[in-house]
XYZ file of N, CA and C in Angstrom:
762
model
N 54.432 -6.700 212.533
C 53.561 -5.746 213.244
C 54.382 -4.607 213.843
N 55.513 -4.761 214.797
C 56.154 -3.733 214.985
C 56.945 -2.739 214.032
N 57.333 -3.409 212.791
C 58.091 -2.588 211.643
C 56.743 -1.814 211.313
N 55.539 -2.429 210.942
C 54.069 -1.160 210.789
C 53.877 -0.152 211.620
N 54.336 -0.419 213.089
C 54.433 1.065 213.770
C 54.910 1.485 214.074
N 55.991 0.644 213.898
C 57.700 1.768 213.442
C 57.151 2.552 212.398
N 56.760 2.327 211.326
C 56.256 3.553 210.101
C 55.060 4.514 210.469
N 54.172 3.781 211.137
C 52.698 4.667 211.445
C 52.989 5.806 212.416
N 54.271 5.421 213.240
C 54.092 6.981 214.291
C 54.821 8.247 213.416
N 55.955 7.818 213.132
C 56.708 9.422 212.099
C 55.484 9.690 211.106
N 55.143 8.677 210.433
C 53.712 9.108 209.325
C 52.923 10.133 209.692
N 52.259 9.351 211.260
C 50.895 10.348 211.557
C 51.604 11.498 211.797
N 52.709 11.391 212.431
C 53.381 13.019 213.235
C 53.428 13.837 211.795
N 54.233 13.169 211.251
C 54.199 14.137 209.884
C 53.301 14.429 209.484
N 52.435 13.855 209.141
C 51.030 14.398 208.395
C 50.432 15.445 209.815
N 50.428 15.422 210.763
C 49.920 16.155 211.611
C 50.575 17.593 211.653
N 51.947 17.427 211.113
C 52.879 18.714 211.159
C 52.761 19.951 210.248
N 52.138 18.658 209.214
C 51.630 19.065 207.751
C 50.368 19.929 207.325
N 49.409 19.426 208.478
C 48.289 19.923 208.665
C 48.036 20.981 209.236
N 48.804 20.998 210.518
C 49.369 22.500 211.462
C 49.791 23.625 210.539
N 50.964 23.091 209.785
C 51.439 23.965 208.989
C 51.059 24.843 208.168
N 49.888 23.612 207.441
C 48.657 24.705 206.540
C 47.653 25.414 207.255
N 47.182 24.822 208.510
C 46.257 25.692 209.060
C 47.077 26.918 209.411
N 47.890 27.096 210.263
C 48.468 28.288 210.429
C 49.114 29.163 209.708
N 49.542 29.083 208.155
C 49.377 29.443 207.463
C 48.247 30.284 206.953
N 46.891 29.517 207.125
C 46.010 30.489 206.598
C 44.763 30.984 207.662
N 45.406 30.864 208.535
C 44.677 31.439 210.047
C 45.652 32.802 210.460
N 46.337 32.490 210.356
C 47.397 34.047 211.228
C 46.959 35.132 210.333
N 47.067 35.017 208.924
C 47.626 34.226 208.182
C 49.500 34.744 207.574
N 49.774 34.160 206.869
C 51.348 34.550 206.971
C 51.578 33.981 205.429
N 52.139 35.337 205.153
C 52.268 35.974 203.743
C 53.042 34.899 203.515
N 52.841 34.437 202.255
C 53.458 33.692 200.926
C 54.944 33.991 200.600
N 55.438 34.729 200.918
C 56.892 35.449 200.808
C 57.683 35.228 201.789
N 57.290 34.764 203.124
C 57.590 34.474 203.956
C 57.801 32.549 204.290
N 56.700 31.756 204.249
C 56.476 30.769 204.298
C 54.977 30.632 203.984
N 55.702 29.644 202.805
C 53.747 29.512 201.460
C 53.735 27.856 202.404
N 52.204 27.649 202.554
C 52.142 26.683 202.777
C 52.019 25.563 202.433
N 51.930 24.093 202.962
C 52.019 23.022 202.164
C 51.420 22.851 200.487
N 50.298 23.480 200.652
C 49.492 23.228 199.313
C 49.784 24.027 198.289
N 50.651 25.228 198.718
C 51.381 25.925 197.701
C 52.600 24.924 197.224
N 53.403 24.696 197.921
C 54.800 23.642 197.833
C 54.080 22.937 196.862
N 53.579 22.110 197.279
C 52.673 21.231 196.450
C 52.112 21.069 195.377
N 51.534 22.136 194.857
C 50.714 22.885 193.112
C 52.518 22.782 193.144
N 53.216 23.924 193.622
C 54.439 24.029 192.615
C 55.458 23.251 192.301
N 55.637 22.524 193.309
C 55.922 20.607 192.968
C 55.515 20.188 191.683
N 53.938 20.187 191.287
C 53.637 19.305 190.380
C 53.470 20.041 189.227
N 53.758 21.246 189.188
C 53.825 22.367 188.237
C 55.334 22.393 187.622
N 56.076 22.349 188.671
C 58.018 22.271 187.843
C 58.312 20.968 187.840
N 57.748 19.283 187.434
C 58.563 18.606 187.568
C 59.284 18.403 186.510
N 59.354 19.094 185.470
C 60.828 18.884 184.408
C 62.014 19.765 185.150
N 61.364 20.857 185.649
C 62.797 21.132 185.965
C 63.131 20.973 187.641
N 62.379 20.400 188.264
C 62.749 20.132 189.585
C 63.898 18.331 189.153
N 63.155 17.654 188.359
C 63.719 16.760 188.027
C 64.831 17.134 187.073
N 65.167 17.967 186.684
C 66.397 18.439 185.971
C 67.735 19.041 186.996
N 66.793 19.896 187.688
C 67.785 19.780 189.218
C 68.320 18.404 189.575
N 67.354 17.572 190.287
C 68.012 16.549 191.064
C 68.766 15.696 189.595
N 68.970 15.499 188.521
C 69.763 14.810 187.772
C 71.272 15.557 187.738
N 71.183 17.042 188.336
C 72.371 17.686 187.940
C 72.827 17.485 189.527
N 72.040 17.499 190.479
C 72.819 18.191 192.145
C 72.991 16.407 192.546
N 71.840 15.502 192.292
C 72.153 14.196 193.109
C 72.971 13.197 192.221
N 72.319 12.918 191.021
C 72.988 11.840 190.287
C 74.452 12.245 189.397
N 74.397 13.415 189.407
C 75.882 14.153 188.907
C 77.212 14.453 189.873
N 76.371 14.696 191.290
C 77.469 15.465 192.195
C 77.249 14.191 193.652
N 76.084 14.129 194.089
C 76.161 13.466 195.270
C 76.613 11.740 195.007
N 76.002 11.029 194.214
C 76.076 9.783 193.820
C 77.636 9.541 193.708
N 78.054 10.179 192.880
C 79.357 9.957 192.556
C 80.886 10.438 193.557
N 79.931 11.724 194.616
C 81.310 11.826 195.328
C 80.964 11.123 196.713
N 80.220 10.522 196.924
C 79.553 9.822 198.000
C 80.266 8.148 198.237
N 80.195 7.940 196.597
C 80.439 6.834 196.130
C 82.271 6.771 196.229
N 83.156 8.288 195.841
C 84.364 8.049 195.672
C 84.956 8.376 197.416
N 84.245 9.252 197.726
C 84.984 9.624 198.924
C 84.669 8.470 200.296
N 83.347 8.020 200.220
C 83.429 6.633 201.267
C 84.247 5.472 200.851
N 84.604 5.258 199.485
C 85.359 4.329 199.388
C 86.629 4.586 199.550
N 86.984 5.511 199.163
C 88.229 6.051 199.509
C 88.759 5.662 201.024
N 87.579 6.821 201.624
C 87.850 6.646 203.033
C 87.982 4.901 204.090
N 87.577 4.149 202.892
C 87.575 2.753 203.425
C 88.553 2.319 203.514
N 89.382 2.419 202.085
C 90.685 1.841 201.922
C 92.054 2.472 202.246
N 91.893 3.556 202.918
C 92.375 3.888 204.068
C 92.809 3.526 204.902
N 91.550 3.150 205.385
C 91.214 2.884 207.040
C 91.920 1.028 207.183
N 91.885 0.861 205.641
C 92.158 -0.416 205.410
C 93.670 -0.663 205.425
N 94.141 0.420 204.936
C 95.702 0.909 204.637
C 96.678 0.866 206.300
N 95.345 1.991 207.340
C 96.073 2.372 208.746
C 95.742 0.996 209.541
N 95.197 0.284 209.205
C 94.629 -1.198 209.979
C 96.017 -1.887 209.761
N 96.660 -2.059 208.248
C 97.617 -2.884 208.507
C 99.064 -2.423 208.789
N 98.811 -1.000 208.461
C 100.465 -0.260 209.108
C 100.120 0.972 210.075
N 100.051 0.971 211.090
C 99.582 1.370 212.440
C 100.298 3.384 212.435
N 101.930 2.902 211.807
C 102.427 4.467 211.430
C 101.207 5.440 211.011
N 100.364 4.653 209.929
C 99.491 5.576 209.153
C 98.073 6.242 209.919
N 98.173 4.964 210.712
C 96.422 5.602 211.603
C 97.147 6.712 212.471
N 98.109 7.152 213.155
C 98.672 8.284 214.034
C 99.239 8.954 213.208
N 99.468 9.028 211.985
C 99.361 10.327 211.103
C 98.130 10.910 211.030
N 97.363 10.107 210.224
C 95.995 10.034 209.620
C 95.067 10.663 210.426
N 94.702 10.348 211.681
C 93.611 10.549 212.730
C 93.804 11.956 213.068
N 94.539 12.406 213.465
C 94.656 13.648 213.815
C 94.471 14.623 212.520
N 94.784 14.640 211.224
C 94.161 15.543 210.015
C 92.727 15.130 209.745
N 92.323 13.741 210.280
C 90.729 13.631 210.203
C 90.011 14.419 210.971
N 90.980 14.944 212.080
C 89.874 15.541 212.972
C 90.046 17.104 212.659
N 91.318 17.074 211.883
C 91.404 18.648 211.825
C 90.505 19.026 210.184
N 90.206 18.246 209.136
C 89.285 18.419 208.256
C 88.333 18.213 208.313
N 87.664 17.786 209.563
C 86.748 17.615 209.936
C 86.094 18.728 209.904
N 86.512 19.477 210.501
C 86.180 20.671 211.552
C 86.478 21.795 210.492
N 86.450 21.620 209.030
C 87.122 22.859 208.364
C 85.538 23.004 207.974
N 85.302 24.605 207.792
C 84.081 24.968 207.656
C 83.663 25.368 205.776
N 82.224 24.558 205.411
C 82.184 24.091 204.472
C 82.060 24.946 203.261
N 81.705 26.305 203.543
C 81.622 27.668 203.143
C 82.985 28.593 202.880
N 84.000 28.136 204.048
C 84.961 28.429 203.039
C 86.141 27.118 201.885
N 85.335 25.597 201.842
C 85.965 24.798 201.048
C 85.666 25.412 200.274
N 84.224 25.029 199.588
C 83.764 25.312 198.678
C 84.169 26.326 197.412
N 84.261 27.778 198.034
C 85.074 28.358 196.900
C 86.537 28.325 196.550
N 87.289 27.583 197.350
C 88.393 26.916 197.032
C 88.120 26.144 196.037
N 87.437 24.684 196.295
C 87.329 23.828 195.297
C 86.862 24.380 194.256
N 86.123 25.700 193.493
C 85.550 26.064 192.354
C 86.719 26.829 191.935
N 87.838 27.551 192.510
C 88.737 28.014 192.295
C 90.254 26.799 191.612
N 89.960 25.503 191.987
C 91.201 24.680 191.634
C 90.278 23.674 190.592
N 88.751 23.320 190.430
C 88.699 22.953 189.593
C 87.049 23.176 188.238
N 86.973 24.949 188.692
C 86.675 24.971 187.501
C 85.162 24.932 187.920
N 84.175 25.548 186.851
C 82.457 26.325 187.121
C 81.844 25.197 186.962
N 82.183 23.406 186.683
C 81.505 22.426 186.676
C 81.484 21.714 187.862
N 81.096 20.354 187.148
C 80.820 19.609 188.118
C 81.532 19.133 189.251
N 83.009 18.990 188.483
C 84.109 18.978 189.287
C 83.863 19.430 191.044
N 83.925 20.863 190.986
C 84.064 21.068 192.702
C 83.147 20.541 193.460
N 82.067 20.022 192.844
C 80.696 19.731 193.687
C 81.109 18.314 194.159
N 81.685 17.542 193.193
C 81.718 16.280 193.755
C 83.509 16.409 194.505
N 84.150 17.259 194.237
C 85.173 17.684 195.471
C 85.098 17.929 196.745
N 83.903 18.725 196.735
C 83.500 18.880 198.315
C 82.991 17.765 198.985
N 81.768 17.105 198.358
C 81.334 16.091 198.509
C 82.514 14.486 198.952
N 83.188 14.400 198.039
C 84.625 13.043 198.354
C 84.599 14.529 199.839
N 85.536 15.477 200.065
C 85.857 15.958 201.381
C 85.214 15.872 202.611
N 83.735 16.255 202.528
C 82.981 15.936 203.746
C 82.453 14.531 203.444
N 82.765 13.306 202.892
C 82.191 12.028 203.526
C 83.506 10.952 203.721
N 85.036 11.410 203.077
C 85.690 10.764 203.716
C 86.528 10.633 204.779
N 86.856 11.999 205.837
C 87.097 11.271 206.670
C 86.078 10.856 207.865
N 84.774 10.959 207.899
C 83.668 10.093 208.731
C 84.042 8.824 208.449
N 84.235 8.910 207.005
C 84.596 6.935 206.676
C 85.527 6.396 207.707
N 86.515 7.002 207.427
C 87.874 7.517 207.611
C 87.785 6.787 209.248
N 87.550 7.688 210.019
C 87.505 7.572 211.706
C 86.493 6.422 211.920
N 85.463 5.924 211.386
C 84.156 5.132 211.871
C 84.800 3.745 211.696
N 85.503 3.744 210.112
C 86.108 2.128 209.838
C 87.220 2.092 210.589
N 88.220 3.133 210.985
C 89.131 2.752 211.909
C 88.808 2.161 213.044
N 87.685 2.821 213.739
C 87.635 2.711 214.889
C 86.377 1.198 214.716
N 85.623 0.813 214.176
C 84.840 -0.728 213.542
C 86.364 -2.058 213.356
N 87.236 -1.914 212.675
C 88.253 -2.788 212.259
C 88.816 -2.757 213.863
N 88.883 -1.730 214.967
C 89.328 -2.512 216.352
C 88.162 -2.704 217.120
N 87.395 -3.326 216.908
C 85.871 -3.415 217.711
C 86.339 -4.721 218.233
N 86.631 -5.511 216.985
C 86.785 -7.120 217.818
C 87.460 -7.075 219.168
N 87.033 -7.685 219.872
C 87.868 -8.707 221.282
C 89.486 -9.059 221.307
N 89.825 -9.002 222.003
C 91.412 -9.127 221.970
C 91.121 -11.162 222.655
N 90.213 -11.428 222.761
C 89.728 -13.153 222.866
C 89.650 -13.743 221.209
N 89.154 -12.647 220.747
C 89.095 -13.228 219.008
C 90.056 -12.682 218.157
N 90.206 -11.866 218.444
C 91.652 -11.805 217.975
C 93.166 -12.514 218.294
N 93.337 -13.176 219.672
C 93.650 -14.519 219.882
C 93.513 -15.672 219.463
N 92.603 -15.954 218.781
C 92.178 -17.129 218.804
C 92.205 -17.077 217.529
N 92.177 -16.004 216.387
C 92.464 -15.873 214.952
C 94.923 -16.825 215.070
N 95.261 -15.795 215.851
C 96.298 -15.951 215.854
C 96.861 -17.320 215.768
N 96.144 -17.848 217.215
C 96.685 -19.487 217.589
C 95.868 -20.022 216.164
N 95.127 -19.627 215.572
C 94.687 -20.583 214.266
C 96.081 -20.025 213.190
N 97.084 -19.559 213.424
C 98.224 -18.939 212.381
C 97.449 -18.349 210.900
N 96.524 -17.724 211.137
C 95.239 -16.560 209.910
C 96.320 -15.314 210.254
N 96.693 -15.183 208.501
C 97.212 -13.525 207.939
C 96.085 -13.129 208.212
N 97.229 -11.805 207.836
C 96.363 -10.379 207.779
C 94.677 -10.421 207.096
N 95.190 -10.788 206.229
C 93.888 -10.742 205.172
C 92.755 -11.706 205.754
N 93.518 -12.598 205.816
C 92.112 -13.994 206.448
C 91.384 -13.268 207.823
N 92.335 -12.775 208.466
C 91.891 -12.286 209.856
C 91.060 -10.935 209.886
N 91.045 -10.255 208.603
C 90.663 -9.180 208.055
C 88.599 -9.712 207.580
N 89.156 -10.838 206.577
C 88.202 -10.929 206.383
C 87.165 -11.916 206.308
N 87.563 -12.653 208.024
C 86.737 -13.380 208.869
C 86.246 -12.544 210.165
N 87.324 -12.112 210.825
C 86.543 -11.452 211.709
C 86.616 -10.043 211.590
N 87.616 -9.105 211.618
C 87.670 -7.532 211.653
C 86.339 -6.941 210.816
N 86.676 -7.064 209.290
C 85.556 -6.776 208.482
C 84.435 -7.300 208.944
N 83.793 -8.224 208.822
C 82.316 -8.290 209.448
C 82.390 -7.519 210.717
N 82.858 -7.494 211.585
C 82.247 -6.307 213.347
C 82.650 -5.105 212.729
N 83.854 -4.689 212.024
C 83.487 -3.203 211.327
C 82.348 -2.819 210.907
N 81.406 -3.915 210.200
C 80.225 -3.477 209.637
C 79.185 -2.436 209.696
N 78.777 -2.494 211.001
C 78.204 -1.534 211.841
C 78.622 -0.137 211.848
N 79.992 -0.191 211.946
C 80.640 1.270 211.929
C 80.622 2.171 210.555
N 80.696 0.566 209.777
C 80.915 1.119 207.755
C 79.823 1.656 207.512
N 78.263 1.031 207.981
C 77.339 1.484 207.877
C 77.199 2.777 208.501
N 77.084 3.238 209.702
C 77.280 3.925 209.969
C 77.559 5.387 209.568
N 78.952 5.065 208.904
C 79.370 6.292 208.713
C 78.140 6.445 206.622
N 78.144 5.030 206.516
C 77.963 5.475 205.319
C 76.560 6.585 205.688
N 75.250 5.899 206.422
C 74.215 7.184 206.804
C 74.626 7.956 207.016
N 75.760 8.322 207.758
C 76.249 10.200 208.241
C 76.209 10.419 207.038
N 77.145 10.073 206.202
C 77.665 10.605 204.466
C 76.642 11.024 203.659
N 75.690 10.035 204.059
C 74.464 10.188 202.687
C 74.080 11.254 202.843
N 73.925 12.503 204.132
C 72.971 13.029 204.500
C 74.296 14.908 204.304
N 75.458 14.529 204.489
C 76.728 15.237 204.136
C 76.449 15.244 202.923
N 76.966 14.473 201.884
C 76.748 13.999 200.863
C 76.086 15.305 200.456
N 74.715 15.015 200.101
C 73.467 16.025 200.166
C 73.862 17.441 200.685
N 73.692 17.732 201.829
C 74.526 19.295 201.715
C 75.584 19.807 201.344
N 76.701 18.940 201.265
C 77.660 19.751 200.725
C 77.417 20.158 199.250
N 76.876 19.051 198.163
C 76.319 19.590 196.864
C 75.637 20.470 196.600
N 74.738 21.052 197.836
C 73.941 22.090 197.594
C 74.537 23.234 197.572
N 75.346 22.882 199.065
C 76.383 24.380 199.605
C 77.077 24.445 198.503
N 77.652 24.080 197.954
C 78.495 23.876 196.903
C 78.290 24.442 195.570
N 77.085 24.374 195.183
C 76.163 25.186 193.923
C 75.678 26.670 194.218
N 75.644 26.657 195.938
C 75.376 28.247 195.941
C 76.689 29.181 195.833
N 77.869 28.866 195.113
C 79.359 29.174 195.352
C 79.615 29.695 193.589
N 78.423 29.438 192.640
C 78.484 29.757 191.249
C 79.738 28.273 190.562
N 79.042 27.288 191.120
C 79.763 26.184 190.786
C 79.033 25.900 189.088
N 78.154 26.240 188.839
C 77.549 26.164 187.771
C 75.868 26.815 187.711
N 75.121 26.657 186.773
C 73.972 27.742 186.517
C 72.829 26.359 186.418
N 72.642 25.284 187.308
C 71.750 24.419 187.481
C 71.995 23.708 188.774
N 71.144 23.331 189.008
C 71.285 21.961 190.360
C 70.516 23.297 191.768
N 70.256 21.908 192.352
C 69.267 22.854 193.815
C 69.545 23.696 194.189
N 71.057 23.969 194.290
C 71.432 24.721 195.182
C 71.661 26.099 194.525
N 71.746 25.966 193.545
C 71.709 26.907 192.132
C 70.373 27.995 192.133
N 69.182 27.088 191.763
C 67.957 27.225 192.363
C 67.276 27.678 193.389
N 67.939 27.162 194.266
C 67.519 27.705 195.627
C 68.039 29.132 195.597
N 69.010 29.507 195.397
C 69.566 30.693 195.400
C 68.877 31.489 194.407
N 68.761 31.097 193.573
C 67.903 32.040 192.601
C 66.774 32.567 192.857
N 66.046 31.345 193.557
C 64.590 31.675 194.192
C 64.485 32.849 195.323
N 65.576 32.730 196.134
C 65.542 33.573 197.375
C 65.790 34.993 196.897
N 67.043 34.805 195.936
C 67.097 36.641 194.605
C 65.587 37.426 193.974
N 64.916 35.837 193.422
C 63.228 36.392 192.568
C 62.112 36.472 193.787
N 62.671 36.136 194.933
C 61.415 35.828 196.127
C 60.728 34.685 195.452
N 61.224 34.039 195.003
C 60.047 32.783 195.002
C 60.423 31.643 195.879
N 59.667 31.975 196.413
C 59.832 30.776 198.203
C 59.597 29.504 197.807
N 58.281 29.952 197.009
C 57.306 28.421 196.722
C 58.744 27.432 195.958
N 59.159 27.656 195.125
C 60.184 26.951 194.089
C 61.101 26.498 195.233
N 61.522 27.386 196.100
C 62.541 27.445 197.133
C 62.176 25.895 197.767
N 61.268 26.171 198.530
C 60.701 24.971 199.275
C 60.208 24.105 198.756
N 59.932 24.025 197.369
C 59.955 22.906 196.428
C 61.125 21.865 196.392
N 62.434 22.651 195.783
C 63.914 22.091 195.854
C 64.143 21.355 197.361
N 63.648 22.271 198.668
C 64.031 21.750 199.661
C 63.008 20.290 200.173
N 61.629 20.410 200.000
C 61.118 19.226 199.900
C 61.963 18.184 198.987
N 62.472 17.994 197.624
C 62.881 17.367 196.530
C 64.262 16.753 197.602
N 64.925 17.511 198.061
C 66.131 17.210 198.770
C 65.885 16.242 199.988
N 65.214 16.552 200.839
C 64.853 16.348 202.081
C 64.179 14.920 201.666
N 63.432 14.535 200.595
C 62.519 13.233 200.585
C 63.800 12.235 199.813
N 64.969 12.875 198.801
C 65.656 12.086 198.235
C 66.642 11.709 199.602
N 67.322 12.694 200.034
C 67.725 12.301 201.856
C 67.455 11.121 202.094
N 65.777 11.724 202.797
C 65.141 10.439 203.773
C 65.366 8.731 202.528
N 64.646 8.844 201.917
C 64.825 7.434 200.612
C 66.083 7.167 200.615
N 67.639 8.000 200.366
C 68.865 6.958 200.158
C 68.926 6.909 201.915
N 68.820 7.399 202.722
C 68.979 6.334 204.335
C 68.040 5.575 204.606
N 66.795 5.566 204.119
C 66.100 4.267 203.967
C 66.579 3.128 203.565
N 67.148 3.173 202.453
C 67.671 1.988 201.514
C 69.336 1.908 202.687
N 69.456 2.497 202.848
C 70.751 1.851 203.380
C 70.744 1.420 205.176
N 69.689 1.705 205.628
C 69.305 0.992 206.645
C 68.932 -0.294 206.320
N 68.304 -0.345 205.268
C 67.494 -2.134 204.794
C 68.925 -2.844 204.475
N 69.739 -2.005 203.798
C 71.248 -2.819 203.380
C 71.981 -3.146 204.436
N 71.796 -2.646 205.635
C 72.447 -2.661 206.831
C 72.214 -3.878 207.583
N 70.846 -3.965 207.335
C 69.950 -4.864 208.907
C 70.054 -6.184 207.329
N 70.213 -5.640 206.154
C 70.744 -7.380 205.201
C 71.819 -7.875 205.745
N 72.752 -6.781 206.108
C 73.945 -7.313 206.172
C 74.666 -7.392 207.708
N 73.947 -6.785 208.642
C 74.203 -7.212 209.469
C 73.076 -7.612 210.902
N 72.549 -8.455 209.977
C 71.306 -8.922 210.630
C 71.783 -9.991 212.002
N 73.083 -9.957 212.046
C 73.335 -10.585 213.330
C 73.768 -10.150 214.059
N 73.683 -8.968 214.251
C 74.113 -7.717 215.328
C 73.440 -8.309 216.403
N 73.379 -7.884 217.735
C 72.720 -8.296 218.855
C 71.605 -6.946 218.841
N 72.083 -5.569 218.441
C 70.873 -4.727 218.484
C 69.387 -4.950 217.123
N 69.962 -5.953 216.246
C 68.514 -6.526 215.837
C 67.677 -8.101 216.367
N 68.283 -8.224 217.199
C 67.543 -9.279 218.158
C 66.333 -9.190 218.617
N 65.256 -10.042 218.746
C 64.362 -9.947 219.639
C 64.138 -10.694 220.752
């Protein structure tokens, strides 16, 4: 009963936002060139889905999937790397925070400049903005444990590894997750930002740009609905993977 209205309140709000949106749209009313409203999005939704679906096969399952996939893992085994030689996390931490902070507009035409008008830079940027979130979240998850359980690993004489992966790894969990939702949602913009850079002549961000050149909004806000619902769906699924896997957190208690 409570997971049903966990879903029913964002639902109604949304649909209520949805409804606003179109009424005021055609009450003010406010030109089509500007912001077309839902039911325009909508006809043109179901009017481009070969090539709205030709987009998301080129921007998500080409560029996000795969650098999402290399750069959080990356960033894991890392974090896995500075866990057991301590030199590496006080190198490491401090360029996490300084690539952090590098702004994504000017990666981007770097990465199309070192590797080229394909797919390449998209999933370059992409590994860049989701690994070091990995990066800092699993560092800082692998010291979550107790210095009581981490004692008590010791007096049991548990290596690295056993102690890794009895207690550290499971209470990291939270953090792995974690960063992985930040990523998913990085992930996703940087591929877009990334296509508006002439990374290639397809994918949303490609599109989107094109649309805003022809004024076609409607297409525009098509791509951005297409984005925004594939978004929301991969942090859906990885919240359910989360509360699978760490269903013994104390914040899913009742």
């Amino acid at each position: 009963m409570k997971g049903l209205r966990d879903l029913l309140a964002p639902a109604l709000l949304g649909i209520f936002m949805l409804v606003a949106w179109e009424v005021a749209c055609r009450a003010i009313p406010i030109p089509q060139v500007l912001l077309p409203a839902p039911s325009v999005i909508g006809a043109k939704i179901g009017g481009e889905v070969p090539l709205l679906a030709y987009d998301f096969f080129k921007t998500v399952l080409q560029a996000v999937i795969p650098g999402w996939i290399i750069g959080c893992g990356a960033g894991l085994a890392v974090a896995l790397l500075c866990d057991r030689f301590s030199f590496l996390e006080r190198g490491l931490l401090p360029l996490g925070n300084f690539f952090s902070v590098l702004p994504l507009v000017g990666v981007a035409p770097i990465m199309v400049m070192w590797f080229g008008t394909g797919v390449a830079p998209n999933i370059a940027v992409v590994v860049i903005m989701t690994f070091f979130p990995m990066l800092v979240n699993a560092i800082a998850g692998l010291q979550a444990s107790s210095h009581l359980e981490r004692d008590l690993m010791r007096s049991y004489n548990a290596s690295w590894a056993q102690a890794l992966l009895s207690l550290r790894l499971p209470a990291a969990m939270p953090f792995i997750f974690n960063a992985l939702k930040i990523n998913s949602t990085l992930a996703m913009i940087g591929a877009i930002v990334a296509e508006f850079f002439g990374t290639r002549i397809a994918g949303m961000g490609f599109r989107m740009q094109t649309g805003f050149g022809s004024m076609s909004l409607d297409l525009v806000w098509a791509e951005i609905a297409v984005a925004a619902l594939t978004g929301s769906i991969f942090y859906a699924l990885l919240v359910l993977a989360e509360r699978a896997v760490t269903f013994w957190h104390p914040s899913y208690r009742t």
